[in-house]
XYZ file of C-alpha atoms in Angstrom:
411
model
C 0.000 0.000 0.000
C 1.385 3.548 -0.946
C 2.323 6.378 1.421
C -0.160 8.721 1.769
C 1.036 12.382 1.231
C -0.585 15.784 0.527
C 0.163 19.083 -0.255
C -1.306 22.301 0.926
C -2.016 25.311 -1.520
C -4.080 28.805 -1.211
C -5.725 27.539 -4.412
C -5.338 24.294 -7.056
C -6.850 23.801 -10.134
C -6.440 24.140 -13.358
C -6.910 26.880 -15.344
C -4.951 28.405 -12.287
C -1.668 29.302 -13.366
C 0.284 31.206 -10.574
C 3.574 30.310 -10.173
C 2.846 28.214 -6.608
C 0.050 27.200 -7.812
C 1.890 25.611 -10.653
C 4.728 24.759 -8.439
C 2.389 22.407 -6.618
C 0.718 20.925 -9.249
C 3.360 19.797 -11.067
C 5.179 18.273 -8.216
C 2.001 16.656 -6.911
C 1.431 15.179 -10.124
C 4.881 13.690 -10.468
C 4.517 11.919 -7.143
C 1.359 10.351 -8.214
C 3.394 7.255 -9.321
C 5.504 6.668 -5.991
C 1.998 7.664 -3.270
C -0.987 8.285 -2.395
C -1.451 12.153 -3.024
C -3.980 14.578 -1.923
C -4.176 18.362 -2.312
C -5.988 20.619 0.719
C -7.058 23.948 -0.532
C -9.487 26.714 -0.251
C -12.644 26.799 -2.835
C -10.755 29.834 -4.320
C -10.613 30.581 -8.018
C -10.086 33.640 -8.323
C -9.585 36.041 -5.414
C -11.726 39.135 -6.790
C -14.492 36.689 -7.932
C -16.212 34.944 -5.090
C -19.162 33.123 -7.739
C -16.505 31.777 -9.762
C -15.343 29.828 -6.504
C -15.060 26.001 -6.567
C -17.601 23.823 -5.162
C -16.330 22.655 -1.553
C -16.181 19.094 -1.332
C -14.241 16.241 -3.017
C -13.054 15.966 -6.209
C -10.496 13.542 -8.541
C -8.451 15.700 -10.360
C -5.717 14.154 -13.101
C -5.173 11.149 -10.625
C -5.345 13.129 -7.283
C -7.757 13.840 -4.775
C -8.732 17.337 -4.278
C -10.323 18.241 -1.042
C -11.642 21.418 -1.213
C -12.766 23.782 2.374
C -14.833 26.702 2.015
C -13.009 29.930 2.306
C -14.745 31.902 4.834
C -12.210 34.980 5.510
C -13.314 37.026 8.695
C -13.575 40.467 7.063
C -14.683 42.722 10.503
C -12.192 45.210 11.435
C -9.925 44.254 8.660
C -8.071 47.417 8.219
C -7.795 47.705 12.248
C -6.758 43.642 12.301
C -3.955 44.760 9.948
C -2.697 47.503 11.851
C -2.561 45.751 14.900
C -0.290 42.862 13.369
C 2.192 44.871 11.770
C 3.834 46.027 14.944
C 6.016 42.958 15.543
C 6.726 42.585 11.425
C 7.785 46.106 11.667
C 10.574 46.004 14.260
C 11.910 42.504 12.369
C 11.940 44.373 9.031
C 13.455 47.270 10.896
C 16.402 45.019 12.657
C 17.298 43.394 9.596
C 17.717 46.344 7.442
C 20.331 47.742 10.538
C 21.640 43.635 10.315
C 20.835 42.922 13.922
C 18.032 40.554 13.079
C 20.749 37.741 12.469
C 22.394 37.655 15.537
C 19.386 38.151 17.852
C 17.806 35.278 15.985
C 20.624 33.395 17.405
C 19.570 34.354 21.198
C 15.618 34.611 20.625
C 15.047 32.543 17.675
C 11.004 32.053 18.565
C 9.002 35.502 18.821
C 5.304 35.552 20.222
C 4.998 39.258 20.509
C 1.895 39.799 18.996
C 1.243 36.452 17.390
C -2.546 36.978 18.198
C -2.795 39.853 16.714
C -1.156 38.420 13.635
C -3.802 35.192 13.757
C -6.667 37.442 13.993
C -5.197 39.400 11.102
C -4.561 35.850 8.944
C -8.065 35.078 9.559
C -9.288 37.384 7.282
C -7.368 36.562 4.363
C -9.642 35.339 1.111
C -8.520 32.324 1.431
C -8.957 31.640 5.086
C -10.835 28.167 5.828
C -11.304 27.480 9.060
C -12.977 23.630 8.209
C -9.628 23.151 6.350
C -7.790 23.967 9.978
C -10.086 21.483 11.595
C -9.132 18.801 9.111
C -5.725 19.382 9.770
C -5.815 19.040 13.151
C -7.935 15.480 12.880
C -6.472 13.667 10.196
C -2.731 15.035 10.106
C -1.568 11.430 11.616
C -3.254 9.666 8.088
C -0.711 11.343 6.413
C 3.470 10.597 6.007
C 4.260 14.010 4.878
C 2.214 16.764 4.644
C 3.574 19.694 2.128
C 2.728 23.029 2.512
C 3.568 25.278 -0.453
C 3.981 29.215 -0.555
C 4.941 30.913 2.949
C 2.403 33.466 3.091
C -1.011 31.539 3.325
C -3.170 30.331 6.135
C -3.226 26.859 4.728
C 0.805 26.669 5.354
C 0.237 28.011 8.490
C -2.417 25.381 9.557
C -0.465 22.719 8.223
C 2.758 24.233 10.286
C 1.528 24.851 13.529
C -0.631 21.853 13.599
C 0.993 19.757 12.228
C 4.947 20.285 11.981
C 6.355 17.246 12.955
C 5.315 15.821 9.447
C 6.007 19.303 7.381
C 7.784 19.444 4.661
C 7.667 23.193 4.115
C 8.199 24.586 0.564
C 8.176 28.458 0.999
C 9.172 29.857 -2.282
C 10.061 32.722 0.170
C 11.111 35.573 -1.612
C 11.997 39.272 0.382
C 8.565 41.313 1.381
C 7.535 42.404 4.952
C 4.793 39.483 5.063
C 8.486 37.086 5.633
C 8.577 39.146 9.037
C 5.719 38.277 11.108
C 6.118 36.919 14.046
C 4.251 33.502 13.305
C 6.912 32.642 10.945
C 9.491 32.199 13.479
C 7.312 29.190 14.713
C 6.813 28.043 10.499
C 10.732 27.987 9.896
C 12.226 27.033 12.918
C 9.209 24.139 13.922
C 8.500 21.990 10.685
C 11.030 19.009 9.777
C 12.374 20.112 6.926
C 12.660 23.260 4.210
C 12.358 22.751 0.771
C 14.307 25.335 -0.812
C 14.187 26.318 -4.641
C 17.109 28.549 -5.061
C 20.780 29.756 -2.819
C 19.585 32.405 -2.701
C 16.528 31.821 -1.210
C 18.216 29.609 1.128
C 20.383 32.538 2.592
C 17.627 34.941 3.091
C 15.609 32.516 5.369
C 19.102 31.747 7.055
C 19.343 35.690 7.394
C 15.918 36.297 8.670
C 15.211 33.102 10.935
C 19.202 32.314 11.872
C 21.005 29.307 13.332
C 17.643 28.151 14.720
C 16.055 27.397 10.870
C 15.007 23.842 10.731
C 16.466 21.150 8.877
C 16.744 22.454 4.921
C 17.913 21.861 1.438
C 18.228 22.788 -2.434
C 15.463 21.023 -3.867
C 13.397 23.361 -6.229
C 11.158 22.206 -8.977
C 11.405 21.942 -13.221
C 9.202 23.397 -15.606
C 6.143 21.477 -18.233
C 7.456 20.939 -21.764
C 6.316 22.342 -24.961
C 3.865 20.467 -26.788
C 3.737 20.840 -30.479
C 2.167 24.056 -31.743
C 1.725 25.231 -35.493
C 4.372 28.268 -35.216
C 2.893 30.191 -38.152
C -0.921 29.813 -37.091
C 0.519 31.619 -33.753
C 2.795 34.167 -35.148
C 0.281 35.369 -37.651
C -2.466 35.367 -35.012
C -0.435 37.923 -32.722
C 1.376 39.500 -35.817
C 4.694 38.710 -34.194
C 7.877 39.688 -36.125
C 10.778 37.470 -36.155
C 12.986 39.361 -33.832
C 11.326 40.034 -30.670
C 12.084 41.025 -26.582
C 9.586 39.300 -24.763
C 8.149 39.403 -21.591
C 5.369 37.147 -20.171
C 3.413 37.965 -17.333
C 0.829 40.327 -15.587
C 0.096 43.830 -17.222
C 0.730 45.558 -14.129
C 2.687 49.433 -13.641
C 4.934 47.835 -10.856
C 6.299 44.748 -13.253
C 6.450 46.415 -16.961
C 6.203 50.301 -15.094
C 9.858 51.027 -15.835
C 10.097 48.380 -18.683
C 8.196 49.547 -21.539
C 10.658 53.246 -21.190
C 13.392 51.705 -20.660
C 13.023 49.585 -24.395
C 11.669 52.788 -26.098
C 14.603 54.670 -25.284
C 16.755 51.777 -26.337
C 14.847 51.964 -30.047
C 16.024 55.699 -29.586
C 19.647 55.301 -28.888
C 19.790 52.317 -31.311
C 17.181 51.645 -33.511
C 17.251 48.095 -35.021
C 13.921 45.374 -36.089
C 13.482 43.966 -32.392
C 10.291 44.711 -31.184
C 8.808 44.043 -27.501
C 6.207 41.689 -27.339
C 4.102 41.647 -24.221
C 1.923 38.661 -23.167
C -0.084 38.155 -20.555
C -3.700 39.298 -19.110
C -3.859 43.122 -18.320
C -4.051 44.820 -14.609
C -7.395 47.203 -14.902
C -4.772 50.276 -14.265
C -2.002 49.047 -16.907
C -3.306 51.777 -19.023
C -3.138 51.491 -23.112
C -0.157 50.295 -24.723
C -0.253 52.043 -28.042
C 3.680 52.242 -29.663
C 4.402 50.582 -32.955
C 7.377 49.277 -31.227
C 5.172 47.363 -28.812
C 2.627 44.459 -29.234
C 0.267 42.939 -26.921
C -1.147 39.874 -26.976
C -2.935 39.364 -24.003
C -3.633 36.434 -22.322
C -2.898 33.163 -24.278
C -3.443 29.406 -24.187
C -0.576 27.222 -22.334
C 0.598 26.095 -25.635
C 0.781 29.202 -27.301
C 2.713 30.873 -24.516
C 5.484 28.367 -25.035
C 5.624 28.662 -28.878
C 6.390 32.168 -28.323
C 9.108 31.595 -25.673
C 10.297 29.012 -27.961
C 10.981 31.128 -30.969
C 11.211 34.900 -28.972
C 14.870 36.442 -29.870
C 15.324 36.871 -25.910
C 13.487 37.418 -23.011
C 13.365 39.919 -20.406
C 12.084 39.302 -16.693
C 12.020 42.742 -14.538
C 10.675 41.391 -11.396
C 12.347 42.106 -7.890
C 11.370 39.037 -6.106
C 11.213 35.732 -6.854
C 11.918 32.652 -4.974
C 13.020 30.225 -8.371
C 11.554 31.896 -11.703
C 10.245 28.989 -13.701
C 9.829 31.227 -16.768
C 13.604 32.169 -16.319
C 14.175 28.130 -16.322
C 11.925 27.782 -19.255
C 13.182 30.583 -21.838
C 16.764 28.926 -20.695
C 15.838 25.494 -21.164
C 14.696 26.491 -25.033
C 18.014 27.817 -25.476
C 16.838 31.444 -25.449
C 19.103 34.166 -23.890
C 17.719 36.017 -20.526
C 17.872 39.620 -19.438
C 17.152 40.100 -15.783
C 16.793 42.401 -12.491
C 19.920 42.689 -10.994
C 17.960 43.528 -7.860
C 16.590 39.930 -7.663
C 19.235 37.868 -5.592
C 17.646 34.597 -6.814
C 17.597 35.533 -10.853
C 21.302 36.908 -10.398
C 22.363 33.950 -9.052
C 20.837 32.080 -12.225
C 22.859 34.330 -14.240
C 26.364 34.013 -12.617
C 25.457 29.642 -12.397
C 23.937 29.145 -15.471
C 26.315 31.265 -17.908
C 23.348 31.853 -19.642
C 21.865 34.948 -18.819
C 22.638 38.444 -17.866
C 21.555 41.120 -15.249
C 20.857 44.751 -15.432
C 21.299 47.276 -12.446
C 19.550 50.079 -13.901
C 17.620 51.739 -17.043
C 20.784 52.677 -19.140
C 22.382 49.246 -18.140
C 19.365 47.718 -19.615
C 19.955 49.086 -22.790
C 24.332 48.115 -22.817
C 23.008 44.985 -22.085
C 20.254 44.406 -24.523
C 22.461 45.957 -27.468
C 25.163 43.814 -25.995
C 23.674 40.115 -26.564
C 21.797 41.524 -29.865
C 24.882 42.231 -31.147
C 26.853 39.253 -30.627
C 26.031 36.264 -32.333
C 28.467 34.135 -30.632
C 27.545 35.461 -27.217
C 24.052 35.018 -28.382
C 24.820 31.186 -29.362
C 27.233 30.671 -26.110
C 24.307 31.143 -23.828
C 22.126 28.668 -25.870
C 23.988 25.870 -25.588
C 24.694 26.528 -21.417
C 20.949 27.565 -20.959
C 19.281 23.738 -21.483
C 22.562 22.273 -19.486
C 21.704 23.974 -16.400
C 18.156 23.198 -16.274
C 19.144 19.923 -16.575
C 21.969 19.229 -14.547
C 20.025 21.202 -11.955
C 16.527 21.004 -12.025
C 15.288 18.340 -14.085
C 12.600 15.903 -12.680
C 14.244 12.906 -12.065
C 16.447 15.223 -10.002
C 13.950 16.765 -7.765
C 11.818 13.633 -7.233
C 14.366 12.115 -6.300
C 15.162 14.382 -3.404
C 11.891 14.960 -2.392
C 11.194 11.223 -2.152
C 14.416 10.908 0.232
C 13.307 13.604 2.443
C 9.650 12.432 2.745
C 10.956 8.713 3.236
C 13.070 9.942 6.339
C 10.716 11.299 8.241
């Protein structure tokens, strides 16, 4: 008789295509083979559409059993709920930025100032299921490893502090505030082990949480491959040229904000064919997009999106936090060259590891470095040939399963 494991998510599904959410699909999937997996998640959807919610309940889903608990987020006094928490997050955020946070984790790893402030304040999150923490708390001895995935939801934090003993945490932690509460001192010092994606990822929990973070190590997870796509059909559908910059993700000011200038003054200092191509569904305050130089696709289907990673000239990822990038470990393991944000520790890492990718500290060193690997065919062609060799030698499946299996067969 299998093991039986599960996973814990904000939301699963599919259709649902957030990079945890993906995270834990794919890596419950792949464990189908090897146990008996079940998911625990809200009835979420989508978090600004409460009737397009999932049924609560039971539910087979591509071999594994969904249990779904009705979110039921306790909205009264939310703005004063969040005020009150943010007094111990505040002083954390404030002692590591003066770099005492490190060595007084060492005395005091475990904080409770204000931890009920900070459960009241979880409690009215939109995913927030209080039947799920219930479950938890009477089953969580049916199960051989119970993985929680993404920091910064109640579900991790039922399955953490009800359950730690038998956690296998995967945080894809990345730097914001929410890393500071006090509750997470329990999460990262408590559970049995820390799945981490990245280095770098690793070192800021070890900065935050100190000596006293649990038992952890490099796992990280791989990416879906391509299935065939007629090219043409998609290209002529978008009107995409043949040399294009391309970025894939949410329309929104704060991750294509400084972007979109930044490109147009590159046209302006050097002209050239390459276009930016933009895909992804647009924020409601992304305003119009209206240059020549620019084209939007908008959302597109799963199969479409990797056709045009497949054949973009290179792509371009501006975001400042990320715990592992799987669209950086996709464009690299097509072979395509990668232009990130220096300010990202864990996509700068990629870049110095992989030999296949380059950062960018500011606007003009943007544009050196995008006329830089346009320019240079054999730098160009040098970082296609390492891109698909580090995805491989470091996060291929066979890889990963492998360690995850180890870990959950210690326990």
């Amino acid at each position: 008789m299998k093991k039986k494991i599960a996973f814990t998510a904000f939301r699963y599904g599919e259709g649902i295509f957030g990079g945890t959410e993906i995270h834990c699909r794919m890596l419950a999937e792949r464990l189908k083979p090897y146990y008996e997996v079940e998911v625990l998640t809200s009835t979420l959807r989508h978090p600004t559409a409460s009737e397009e919610d999932f049924p609560a309940g039971e539910r087979l889903e591509n071999g594994i059993l969904v249990r779904r608990f009705r979110a039921a987020p306790d909205r009264e006094h939310t703005g004063e709920r969040r005020r009150k928490a943010s007094k111990a997050r505040r002083l954390r955020y404030l002692l590591d930025q003066w770099r005492l946070l490190t060595p007084l984790a060492a005395l005091h790893p475990l904080w409770t100032l204000n931890e009920e402030a900070e459960r009241r304040f979880f409690a009215t999150h939109e995913e927030y299921a209080p039947t799920l923490t219930d479950f938890i708390r009477e089953h969580k001895e049916e199960y051989a490893a119970i993985l929680p995935v993404g920091f910064n939801f109640t579900s991790t934090l039922t399955a953490a502090l009800e359950a730690p003993e038998r956690c296998i945490l995967i945080p894809t932690a990345h730097p914001v505030r929410s890393l500071y509460f006090s509750l997470f001192t329990r999460v990262f010092t408590r559970v049995r082990h820390i799945a981490f994606n990245t280095p770098a990822e690793q070192r800021l929990c070890r900065r935050v949480f100190g000596p006293a973070l649990a038992p952890n190590s490099i796992v990280g997870c791989s990416i879906e491959k391509a299935a065939p796509v007629q090219w043409e059909e998609v290209k002529a559908r978008y009107g995409l040229p043949d040399d294009y910059l391309l970025y894939v993700g949410r329309m929104h000011p704060q991750k294509i904000g400084s972007l979109i200038p930044d490109f147009l003054r590159y046209k302006q200092q050097y002209g050239g064919e390459i276009r930016l191509v933009l895909v992804g569904p647009a924020d409601a305050d992304s305003g119009k997009i209206d240059r020549s130089e620019i084209i939007v696709t908008g959302s597109v289907s799963d199969e479409e999106k990797r056709a045009i990673i497949r054949h973009a000239t290179l792509m371009v990822n501006p975001s400042l936090v990320e715990s592992l990038s799987l669209l950086l470990l996709e464009a690299l393991d097509n072979g395509i060259p990668m232009l990130v944000n220096g300010r990202c520790e864990v996509m700068k890492d990629h870049c110095k590891f992989s030999g296949a990718a380059l950062w960018y500290d500011n606007g003009r060193d943007f544009r050196k470095k995008l006329h830089r690997i346009l320019s240079d065919p054999a730098l160009r062609q040098s970082m296609a040939e390492r891109g698909p060799r580090y995805v491989r030698e470091n996060y291929g499946w066979e890889l990963i399963i492998g360690k995850l299996r180890r870990l959950i067969e210690n326990l």
